[in-house]
């Protein structure tokens, strides 16, 4: 029994020595960005400046770091690559929303950590503000919107919610626009329409002016062709009749000259 205990103790000591003398390179390096060890989202806003610092933990040799903006490589000076590296994101705009910055080990690019920018901003509205159409034609009022968080959208006409007519009005909304379609417009559709975007940050409104003008009377092409044919035939008939009359007159003159000669 004592022999078995001594044998087990010897095995444990051997395993301990193996663990202690294992090459430290086998330990995995860990990346952190601003103290975070996992991917995370960074809340920011337009006009802000953010600094991202990536550092290597558990390394036993110098490690070169790489930065990517989405899929594009970020150029770094040589003194800003080894063991720790930082990038500065300045003059942040609405277009930077959703952009990711990723730090990677050059020696093992599967080791990485990413930061996604969450740029919050109130609604930004745009669209064709003035439209003039004829009665009985169709029209689309399109209100383009950019907002984070996403805004709730509504259409108003002359400061009142639009009363939708089933066969004439249709509203379509996406994350980027609110569209009001009106078929066979009437004079009563004339007026000022308001696109209202309501977000937790702010409510924004944009005006759209719709002018309905009288419908232009269009002459059917068939009637124009028929009229041209009638005019052409009338002219031809008139020329033919005049030619016949002139021919008869010439014949009479010839006959009178013959009679005089006799």
Short mmCIF file of C-alpha atoms in Angstrom, two decimals, residues 129 131 141 157-158 187-193 208-212:
data_model
loop_
_atom_site.label_atom_id
_atom_site.label_comp_id
_atom_site.label_asym_id
_atom_site.label_seq_id
_atom_site.Cartn_x
_atom_site.Cartn_y
_atom_site.Cartn_z
CA UNK A 129 -40.51 69.49 -51.62
CA UNK A 131 -44.61 68.87 -57.07
CA UNK A 141 -44.55 61.96 -52.02
CA UNK A 157 -52.09 67.26 -44.48
CA UNK A 158 -52.72 70.86 -43.43
CA UNK A 187 -58.28 69.45 -56.64
CA UNK A 188 -59.01 68.61 -52.97
CA UNK A 189 -55.57 66.92 -52.79
CA UNK A 190 -53.96 70.32 -53.30
CA UNK A 191 -52.14 71.54 -50.18
CA UNK A 192 -49.20 71.21 -47.82
CA UNK A 193 -48.22 67.78 -46.53
CA UNK A 208 -44.11 68.88 -49.05
CA UNK A 209 -46.19 71.14 -51.30
CA UNK A 210 -48.54 69.55 -53.84
CA UNK A 211 -50.20 71.70 -56.52
CA UNK A 212 -53.03 70.24 -58.63
#
